[in-house]
Coordinates of N, CA and C in Angstrom, one line a residue:
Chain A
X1 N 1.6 -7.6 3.5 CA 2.0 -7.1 2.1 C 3.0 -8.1 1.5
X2 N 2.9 -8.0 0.3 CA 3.8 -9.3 -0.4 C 5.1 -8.3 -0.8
X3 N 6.1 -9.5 -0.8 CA 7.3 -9.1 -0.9 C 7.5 -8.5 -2.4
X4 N 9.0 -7.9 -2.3 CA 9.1 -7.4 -4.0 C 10.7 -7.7 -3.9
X5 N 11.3 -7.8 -4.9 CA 12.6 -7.8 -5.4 C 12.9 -6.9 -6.3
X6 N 14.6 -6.0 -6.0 CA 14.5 -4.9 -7.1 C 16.0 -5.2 -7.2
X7 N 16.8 -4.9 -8.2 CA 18.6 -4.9 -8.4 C 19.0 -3.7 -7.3
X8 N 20.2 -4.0 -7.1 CA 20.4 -2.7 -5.9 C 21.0 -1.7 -6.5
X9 N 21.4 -1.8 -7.5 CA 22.0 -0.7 -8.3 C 21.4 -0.9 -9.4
X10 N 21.7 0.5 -10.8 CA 21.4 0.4 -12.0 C 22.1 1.6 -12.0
X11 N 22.4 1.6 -13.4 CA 23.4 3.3 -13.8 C 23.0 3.4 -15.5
X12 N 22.6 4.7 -15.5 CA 22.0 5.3 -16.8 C 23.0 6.3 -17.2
X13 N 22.6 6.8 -18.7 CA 23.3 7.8 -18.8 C 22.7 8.8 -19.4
X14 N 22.4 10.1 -19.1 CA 22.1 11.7 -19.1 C 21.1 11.2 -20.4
X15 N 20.1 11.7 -20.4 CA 19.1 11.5 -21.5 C 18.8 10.5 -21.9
X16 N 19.0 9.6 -21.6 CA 18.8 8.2 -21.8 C 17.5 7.6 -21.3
X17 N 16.7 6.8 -21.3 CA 15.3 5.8 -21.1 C 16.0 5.1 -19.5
X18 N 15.5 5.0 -18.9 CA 15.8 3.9 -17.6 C 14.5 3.0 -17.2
X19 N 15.0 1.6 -17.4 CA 13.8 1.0 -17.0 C 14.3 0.5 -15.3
X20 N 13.6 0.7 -14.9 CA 13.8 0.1 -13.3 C 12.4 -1.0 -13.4
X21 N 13.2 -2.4 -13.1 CA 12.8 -3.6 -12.8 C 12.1 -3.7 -11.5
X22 N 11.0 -4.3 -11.2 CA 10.6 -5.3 -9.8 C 9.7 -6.0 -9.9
X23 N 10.0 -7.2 -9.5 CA 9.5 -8.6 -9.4 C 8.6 -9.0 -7.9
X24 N 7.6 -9.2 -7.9 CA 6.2 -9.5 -6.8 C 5.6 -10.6 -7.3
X25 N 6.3 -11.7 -8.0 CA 5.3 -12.7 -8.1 C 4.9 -13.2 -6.3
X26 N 4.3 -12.8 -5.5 CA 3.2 -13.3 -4.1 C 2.3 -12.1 -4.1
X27 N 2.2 -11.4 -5.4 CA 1.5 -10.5 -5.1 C -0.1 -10.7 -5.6
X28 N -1.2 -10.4 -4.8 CA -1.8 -11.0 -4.7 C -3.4 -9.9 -5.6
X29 N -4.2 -10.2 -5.8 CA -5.4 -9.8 -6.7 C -5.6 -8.2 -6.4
X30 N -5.7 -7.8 -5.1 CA -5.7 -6.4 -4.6 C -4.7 -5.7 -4.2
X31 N -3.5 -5.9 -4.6 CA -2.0 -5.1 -4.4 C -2.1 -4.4 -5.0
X32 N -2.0 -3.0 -5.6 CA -1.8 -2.0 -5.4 C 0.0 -2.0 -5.8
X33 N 0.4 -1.6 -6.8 CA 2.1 -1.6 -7.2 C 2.6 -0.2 -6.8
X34 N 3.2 0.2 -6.2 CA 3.6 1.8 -5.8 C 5.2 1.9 -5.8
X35 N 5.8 3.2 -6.6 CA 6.9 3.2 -6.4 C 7.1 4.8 -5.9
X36 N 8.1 4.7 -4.8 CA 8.3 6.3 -4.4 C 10.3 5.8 -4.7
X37 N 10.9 7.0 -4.3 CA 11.7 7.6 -4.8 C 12.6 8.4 -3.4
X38 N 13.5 7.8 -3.2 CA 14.4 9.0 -2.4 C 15.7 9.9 -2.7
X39 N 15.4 11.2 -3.2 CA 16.7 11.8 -3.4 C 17.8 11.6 -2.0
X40 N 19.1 11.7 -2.7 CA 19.8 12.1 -1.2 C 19.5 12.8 0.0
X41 N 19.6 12.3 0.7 CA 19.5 13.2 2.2 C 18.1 14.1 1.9
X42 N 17.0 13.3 1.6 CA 15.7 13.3 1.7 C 14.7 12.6 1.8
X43 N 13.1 13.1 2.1 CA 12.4 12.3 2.5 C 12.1 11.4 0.9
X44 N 11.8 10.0 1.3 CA 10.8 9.5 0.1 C 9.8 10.7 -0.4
X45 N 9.6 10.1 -2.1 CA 8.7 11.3 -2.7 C 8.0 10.0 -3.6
X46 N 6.6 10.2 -3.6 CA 5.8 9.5 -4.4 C 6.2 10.0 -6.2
X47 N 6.2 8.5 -6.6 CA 6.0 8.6 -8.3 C 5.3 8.3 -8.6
X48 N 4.7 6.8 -8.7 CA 3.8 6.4 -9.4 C 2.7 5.3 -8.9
X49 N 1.9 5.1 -9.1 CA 1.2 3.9 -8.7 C 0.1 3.0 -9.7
X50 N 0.1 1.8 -9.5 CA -1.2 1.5 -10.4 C -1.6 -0.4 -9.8
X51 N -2.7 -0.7 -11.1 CA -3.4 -2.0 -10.6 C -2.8 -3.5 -11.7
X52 N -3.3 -2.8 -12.8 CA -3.3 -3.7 -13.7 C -2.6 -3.3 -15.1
X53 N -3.0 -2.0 -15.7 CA -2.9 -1.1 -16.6 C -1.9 -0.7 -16.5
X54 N -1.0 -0.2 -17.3 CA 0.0 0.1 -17.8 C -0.3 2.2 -17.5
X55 N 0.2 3.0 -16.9 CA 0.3 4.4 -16.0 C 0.9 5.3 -16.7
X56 N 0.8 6.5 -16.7 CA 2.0 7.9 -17.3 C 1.3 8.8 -16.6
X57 N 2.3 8.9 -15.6 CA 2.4 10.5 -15.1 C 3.5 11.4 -15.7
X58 N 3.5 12.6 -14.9 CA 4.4 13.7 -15.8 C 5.7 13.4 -15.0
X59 N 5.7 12.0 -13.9 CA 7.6 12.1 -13.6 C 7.7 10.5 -14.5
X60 N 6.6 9.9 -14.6 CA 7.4 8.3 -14.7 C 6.0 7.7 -16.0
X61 N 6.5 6.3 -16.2 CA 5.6 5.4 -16.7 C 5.6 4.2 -15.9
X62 N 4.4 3.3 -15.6 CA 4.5 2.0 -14.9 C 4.5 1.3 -15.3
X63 N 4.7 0.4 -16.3 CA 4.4 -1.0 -17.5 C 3.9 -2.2 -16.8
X64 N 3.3 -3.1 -16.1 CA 2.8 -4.0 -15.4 C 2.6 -5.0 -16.1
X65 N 3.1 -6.4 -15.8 CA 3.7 -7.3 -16.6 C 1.8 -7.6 -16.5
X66 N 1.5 -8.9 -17.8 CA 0.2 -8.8 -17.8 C -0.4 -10.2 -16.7
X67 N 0.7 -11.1 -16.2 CA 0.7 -11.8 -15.1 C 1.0 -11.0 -13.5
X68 N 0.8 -9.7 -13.7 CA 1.1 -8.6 -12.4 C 2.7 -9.3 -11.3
X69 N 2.7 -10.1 -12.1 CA 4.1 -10.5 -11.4 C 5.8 -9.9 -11.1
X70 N 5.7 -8.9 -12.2 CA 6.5 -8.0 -12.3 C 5.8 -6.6 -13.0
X71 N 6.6 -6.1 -12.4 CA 6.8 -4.4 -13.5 C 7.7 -3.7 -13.8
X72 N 7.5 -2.8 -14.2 CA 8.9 -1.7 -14.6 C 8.2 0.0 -14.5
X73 N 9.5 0.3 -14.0 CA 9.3 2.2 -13.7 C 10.3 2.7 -14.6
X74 N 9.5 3.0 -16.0 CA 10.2 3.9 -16.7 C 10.5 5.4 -16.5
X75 N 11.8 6.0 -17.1 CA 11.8 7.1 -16.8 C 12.6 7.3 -18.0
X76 N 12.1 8.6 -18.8 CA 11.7 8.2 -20.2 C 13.2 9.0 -20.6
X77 N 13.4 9.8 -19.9 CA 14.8 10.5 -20.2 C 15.7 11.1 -18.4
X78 N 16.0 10.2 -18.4 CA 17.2 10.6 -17.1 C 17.9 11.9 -16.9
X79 N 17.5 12.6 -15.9 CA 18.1 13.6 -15.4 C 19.2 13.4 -14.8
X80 N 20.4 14.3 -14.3 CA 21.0 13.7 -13.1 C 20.1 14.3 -11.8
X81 N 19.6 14.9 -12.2 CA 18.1 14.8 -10.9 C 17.2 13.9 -10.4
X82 N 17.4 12.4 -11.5 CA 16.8 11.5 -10.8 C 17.7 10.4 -10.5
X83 N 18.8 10.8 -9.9 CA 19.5 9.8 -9.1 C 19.0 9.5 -7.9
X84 N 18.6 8.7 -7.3 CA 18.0 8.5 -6.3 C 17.9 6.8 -6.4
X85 N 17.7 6.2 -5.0 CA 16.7 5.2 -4.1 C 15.7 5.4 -4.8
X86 N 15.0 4.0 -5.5 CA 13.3 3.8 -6.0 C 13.3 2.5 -5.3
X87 N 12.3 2.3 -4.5 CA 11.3 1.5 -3.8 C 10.0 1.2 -4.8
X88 N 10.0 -0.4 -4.4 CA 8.8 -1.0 -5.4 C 8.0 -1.6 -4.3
X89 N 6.8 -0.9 -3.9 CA 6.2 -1.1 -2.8 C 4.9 -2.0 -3.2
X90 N 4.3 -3.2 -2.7 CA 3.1 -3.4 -2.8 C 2.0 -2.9 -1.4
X91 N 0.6 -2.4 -2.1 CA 0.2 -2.4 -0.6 C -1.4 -2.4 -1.2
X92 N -2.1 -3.1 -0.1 CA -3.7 -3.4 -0.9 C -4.6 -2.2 -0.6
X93 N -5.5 -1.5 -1.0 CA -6.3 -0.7 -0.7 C -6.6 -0.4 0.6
X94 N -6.7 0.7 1.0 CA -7.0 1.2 2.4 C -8.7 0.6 2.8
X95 N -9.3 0.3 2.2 CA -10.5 -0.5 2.8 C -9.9 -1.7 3.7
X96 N -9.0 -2.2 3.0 CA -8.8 -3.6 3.6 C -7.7 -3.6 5.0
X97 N -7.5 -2.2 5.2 CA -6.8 -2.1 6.3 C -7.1 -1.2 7.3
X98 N -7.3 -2.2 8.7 CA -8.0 -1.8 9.4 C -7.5 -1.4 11.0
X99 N -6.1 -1.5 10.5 CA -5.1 -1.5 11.8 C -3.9 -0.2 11.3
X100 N -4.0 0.8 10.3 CA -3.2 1.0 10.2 C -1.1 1.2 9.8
X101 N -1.6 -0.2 9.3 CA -0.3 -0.4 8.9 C 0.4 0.4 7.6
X102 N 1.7 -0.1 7.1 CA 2.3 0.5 6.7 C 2.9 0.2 5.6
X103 N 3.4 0.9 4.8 CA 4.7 0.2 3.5 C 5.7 0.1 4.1
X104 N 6.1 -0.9 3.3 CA 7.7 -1.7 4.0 C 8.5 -1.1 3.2
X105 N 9.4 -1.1 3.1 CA 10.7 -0.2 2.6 C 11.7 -1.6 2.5
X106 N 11.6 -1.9 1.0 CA 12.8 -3.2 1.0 C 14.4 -1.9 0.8
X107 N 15.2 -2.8 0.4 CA 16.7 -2.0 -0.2 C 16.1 -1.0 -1.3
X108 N 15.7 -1.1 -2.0 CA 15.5 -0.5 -3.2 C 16.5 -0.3 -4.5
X109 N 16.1 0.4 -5.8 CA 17.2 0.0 -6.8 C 18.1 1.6 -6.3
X110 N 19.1 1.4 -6.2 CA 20.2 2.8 -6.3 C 20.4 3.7 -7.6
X111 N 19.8 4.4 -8.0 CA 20.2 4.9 -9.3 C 20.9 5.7 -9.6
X112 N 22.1 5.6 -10.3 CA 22.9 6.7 -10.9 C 22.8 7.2 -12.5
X113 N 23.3 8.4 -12.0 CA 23.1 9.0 -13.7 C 24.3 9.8 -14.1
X114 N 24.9 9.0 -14.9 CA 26.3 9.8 -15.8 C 26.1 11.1 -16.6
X115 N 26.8 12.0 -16.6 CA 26.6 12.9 -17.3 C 27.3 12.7 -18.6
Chain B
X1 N 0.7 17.7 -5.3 CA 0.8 17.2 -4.1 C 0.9 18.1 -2.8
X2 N 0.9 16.7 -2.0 CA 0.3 17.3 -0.4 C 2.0 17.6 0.0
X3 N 2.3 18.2 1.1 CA 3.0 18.8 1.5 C 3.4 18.9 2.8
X4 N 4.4 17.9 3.4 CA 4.4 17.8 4.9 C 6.1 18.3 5.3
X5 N 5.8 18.7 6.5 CA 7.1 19.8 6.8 C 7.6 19.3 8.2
X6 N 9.1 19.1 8.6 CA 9.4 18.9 9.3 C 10.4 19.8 10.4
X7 N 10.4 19.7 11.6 CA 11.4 20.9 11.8 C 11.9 20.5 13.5
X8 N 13.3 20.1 14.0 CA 14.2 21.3 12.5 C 14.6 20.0 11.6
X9 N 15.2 20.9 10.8 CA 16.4 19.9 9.6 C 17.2 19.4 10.0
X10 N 17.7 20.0 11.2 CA 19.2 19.1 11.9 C 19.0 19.5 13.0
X11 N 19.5 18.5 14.0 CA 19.7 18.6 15.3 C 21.4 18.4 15.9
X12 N 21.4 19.1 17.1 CA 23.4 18.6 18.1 C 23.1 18.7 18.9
X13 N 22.9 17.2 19.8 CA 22.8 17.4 20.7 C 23.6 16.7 22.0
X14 N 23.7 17.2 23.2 CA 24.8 16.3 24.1 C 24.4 15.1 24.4
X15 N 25.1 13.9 24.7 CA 24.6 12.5 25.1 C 23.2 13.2 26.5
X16 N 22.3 12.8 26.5 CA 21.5 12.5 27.7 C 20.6 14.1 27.8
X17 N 20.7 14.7 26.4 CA 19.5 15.8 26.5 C 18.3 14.7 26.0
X18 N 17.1 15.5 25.8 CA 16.0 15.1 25.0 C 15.9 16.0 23.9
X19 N 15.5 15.6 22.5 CA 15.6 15.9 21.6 C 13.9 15.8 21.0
X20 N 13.0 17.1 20.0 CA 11.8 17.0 20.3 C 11.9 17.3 18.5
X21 N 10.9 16.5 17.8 CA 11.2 16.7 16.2 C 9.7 16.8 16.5
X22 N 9.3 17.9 15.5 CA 7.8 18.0 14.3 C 7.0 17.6 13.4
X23 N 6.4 17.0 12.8 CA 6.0 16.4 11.6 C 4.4 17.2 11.8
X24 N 4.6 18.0 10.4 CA 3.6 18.5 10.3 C 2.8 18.8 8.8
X25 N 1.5 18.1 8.6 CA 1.2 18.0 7.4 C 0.6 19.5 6.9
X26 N 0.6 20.4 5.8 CA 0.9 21.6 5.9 C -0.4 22.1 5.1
X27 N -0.8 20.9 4.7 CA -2.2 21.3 3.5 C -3.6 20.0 3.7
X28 N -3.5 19.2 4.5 CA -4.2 18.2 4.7 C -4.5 17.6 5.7
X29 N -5.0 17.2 6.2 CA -5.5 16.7 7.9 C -4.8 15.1 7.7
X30 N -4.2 14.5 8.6 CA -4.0 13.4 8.2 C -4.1 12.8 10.2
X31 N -4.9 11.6 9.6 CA -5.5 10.9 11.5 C -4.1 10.3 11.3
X32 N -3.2 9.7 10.6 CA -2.5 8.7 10.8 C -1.5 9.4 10.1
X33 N -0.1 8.7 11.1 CA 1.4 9.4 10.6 C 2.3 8.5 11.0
X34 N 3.3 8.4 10.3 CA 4.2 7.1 10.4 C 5.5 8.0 11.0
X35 N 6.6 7.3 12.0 CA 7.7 8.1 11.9 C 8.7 6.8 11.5
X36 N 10.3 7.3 10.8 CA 10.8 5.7 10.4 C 12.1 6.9 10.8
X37 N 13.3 5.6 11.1 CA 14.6 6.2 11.2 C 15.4 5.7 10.0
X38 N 16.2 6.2 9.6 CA 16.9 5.5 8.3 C 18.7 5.9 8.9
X39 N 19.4 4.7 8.8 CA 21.0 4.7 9.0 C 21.4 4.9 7.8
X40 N 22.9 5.3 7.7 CA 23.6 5.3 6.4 C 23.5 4.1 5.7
X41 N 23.2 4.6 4.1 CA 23.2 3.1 3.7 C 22.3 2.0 3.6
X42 N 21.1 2.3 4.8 CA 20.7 1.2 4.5 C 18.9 2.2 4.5
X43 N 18.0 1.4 4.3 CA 16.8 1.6 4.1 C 15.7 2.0 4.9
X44 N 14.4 2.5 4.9 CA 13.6 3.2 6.0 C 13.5 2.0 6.7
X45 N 13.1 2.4 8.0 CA 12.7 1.4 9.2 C 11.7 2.5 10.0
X46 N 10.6 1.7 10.3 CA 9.4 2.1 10.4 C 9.8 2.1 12.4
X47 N 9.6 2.9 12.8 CA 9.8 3.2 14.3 C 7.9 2.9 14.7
X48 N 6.9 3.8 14.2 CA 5.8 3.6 14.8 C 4.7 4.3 14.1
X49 N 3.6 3.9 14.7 CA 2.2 5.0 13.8 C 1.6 5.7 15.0
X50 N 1.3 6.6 14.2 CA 0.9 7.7 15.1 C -0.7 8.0 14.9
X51 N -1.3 8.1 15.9 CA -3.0 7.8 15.6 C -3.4 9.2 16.2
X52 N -3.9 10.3 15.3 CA -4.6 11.5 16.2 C -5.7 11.1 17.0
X53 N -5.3 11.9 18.5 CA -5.8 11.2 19.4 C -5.9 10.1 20.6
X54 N -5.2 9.1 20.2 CA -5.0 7.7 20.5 C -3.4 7.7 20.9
X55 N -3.0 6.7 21.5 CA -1.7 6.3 21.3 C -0.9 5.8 20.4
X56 N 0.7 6.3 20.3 CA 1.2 5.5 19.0 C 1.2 3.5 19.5
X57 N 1.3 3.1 17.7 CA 1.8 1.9 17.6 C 3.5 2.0 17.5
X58 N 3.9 1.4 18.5 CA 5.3 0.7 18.1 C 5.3 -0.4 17.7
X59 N 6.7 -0.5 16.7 CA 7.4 -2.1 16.2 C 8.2 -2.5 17.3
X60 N 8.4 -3.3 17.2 CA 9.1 -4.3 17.8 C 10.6 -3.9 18.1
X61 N 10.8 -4.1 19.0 CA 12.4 -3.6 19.1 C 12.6 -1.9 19.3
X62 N 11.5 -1.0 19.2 CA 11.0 0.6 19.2 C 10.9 0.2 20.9
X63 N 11.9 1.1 22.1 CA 11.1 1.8 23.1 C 10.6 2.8 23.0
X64 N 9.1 2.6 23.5 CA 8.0 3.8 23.2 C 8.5 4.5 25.0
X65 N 9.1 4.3 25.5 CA 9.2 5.3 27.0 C 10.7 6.1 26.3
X66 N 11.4 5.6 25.3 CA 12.7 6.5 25.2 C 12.1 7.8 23.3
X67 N 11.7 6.8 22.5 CA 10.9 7.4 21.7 C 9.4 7.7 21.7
X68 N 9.1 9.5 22.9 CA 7.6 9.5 22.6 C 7.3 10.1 21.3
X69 N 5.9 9.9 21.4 CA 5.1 10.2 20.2 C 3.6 10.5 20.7
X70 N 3.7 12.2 20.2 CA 2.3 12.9 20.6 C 1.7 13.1 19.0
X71 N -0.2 12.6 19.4 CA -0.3 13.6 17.8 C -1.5 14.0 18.1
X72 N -1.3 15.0 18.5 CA -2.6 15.6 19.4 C -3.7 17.0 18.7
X73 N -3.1 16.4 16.6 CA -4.2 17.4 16.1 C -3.6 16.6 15.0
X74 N -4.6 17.1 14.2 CA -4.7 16.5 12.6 C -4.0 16.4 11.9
X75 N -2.9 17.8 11.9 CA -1.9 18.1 11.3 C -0.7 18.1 12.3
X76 N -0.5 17.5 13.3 CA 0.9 18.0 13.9 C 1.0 16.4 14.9
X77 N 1.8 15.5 14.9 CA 2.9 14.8 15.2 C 4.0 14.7 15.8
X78 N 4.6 15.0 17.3 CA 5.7 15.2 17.4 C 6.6 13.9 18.1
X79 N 7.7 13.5 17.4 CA 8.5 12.9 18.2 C 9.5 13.5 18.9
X80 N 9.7 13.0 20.2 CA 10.9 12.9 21.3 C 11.4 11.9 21.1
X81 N 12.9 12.2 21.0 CA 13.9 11.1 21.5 C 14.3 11.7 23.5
X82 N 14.2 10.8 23.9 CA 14.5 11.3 25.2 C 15.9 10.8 25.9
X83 N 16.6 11.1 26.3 CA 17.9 11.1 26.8 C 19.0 9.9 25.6
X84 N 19.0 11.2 24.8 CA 19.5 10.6 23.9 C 21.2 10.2 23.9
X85 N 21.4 9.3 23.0 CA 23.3 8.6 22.9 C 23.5 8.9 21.8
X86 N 24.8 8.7 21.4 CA 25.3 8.6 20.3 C 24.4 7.5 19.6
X87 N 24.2 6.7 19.9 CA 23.5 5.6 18.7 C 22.3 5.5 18.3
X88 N 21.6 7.1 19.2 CA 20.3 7.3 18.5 C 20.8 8.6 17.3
X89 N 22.1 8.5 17.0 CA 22.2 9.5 15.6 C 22.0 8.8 14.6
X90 N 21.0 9.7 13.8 CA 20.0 8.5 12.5 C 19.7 9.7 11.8
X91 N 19.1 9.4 10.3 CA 18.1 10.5 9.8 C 16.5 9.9 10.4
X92 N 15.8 11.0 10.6 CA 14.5 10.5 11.2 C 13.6 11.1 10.6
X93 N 12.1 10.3 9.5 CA 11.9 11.1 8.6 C 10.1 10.4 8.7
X94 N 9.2 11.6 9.1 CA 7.9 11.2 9.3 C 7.1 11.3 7.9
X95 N 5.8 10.5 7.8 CA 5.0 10.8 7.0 C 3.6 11.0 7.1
X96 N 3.0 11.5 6.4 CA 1.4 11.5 6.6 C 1.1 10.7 5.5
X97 N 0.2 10.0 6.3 CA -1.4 9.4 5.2 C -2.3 10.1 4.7
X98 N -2.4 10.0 3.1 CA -3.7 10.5 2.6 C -4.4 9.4 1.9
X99 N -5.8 9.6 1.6 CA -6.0 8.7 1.4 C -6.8 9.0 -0.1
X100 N -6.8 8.6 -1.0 CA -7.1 9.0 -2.4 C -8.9 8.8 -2.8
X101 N -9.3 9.7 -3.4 CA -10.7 8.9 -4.0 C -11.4 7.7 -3.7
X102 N -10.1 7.0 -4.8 CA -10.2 5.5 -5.1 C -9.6 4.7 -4.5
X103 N -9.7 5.1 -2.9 CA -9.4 4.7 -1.6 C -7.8 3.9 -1.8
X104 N -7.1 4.5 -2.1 CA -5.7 4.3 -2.5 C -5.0 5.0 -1.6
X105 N -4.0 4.7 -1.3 CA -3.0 5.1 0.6 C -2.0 5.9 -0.2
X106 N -1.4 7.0 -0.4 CA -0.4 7.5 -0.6 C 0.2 8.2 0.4
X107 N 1.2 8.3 1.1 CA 2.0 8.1 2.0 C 2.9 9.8 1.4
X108 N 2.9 10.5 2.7 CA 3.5 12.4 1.7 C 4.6 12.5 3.0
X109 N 6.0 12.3 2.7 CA 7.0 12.2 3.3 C 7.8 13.7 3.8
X110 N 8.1 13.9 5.4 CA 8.7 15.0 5.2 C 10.1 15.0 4.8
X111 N 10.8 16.1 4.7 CA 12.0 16.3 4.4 C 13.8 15.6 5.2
X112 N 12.9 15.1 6.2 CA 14.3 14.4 7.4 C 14.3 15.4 8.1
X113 N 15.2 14.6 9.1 CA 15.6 15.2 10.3 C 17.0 15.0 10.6
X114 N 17.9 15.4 10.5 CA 19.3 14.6 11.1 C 19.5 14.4 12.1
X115 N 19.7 14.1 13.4 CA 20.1 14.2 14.4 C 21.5 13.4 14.8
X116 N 22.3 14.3 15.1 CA 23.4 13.9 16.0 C 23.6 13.9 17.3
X117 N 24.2 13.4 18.3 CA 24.1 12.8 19.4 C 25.9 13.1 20.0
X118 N 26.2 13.9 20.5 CA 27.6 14.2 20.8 C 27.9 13.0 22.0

C-alpha cells in the first residue's frame, strides 16, 4: 500500500468547517482513499472512503485532488465530539488481495476542537 | 454499521498470569480479524491476522507462542497474552473485515482493551 502524509496536529473551533489534509502522491490507479477516526480511548471508527469522485456521508465529505494525489476530509461543522486521531489510509480493492493483509495506521492528524 | 464487541474493557493483572481478550463481530461473519496494540501516544500496530479456521499471521517482531490467537468461528477471535509483564501493558484493539458490494475492505473496530500488567 502506498504511503500517505497527514500534519500531526490541527485545531478548529466549535462550529467551524475543518479541512483535514493528506497527501499520497505513490498512490497508485486502484487505491482506494479511506479515512477512519479514533476518539480517545477508543477503537478506530470508519468515516469515509472513495476513488476518484469527490464523497458526502452524513459524518464527513472527501474532496479528491483531480491528480488523486492528495485529498481532504471535510467536516463541515466541528463538534467537540470530533476531536479525535483521523488516519488517511490507502488500500486497493479486496480482489487484489490475496494474503489478507492490512491497513497501515501512519501517525495521523490529531484533532482538536475549541469551544 | 457493523458492530464488533470486545470483552472485557479493562484488564489487572499480576506479572506472569495469562490474560484472555474477545473480539467478537456481533452482526456479521467475518473469515478475517486483525488484532493491533496501540501505546500511549503513538499509533495502531498491527500484532496479527486472524484467519477462521486456519492459523494466525504474525508481524515481525509479534511472539505468536507468548500472543495466542484462536478464531475458531466466524464471529469470535480470541487473544491470549500469556505470562504477561508489565511491558505487555498496551491498549489492545481487534477488528473485523467486511467486505462491501463493490468489493471494498472496511475494517469495523472494537472498543479496546486496556490491559495492565502489575
Amino acid at each position: 500500500d502506498a504511503k500517505t502524509t497527514q500534519p500531526n496536529s490541527m485545531e478548529s473551533n466549535e462550529e467551524e468547517p475543518v479541512h483535514l489534509p493528506c497527501n499520497h502522491s505513490t498512490i497508485s490507479g486502484t487505491d482506494y482513499i479511506h479515512w477512519y477516526r479514533q476518539l480517545p480511548s477508543q477503537g478506530p471508527e470508519y468515516v469515509i472512503h472513495g476513488l476518484t469522485s469527490n464523497v458526502n456521508n452524513r459524518m464527513a465529505s472527501l474532496a479528491i485532488a483531480e491528480d488523486r494525489k492528495s485529498s481532504t476530509l471535510i467536516l463541515h461543522r466541528a463538534t467537540l465530539r470530533d476531536a479525535a486521531v483521523y488516519y488517511c489510509i490507502l488500500r486497493y480493492p479486496f480482489y487484489r488481495d490475496n494474503y489478507g493483509q492490512n491497513f497501515v495506521f501512519g501517525p495521523g492528524t490529531r484533532l482538536s476542537v475549541l469551544p | 454499521g457493523a458492530v464488533v464487541s470486545q470483552h472485557p474493557s479493562w484488564v489487572i493483572c499480576k506479572s506472569g498470569t495469562s490474560v484472555k481478550i474477545e473480539c467478537r463481530s456481533l452482526d456479521f461473519q467475518a473469515t478475517t480479524m486483525f488484532w493491533y496494540r496501540q501505546f500511549p501516544k503513538q499509533s495502531l500496530m498491527l500484532m496479527a491476522t486472524s484467519n477462521e479456521g486456519s492459523k494466525a499471521t504474525y508481524e515481525q517482531g509479534v511472539e505468536k507462542d507468548k500472543f495466542l490467537i484462536n478464531h475458531a468461528s466466524l464471529t469470535l477471535s480470541t487473544l491470549t497474552v500469556t505470562s504477561a509483564h508489565p511491558e505487555d501493558s498496551s491498549f489492545y484493539i481487534c477488528s473485523a473485515r467486511k467486505i462491501r458490494p463493490d468489493d471494498i475492505e472496511t475494517q469495523y473496530f472494537g472498543p479496546g482493551t486496556r490491559l495492565l500488567v502489575l
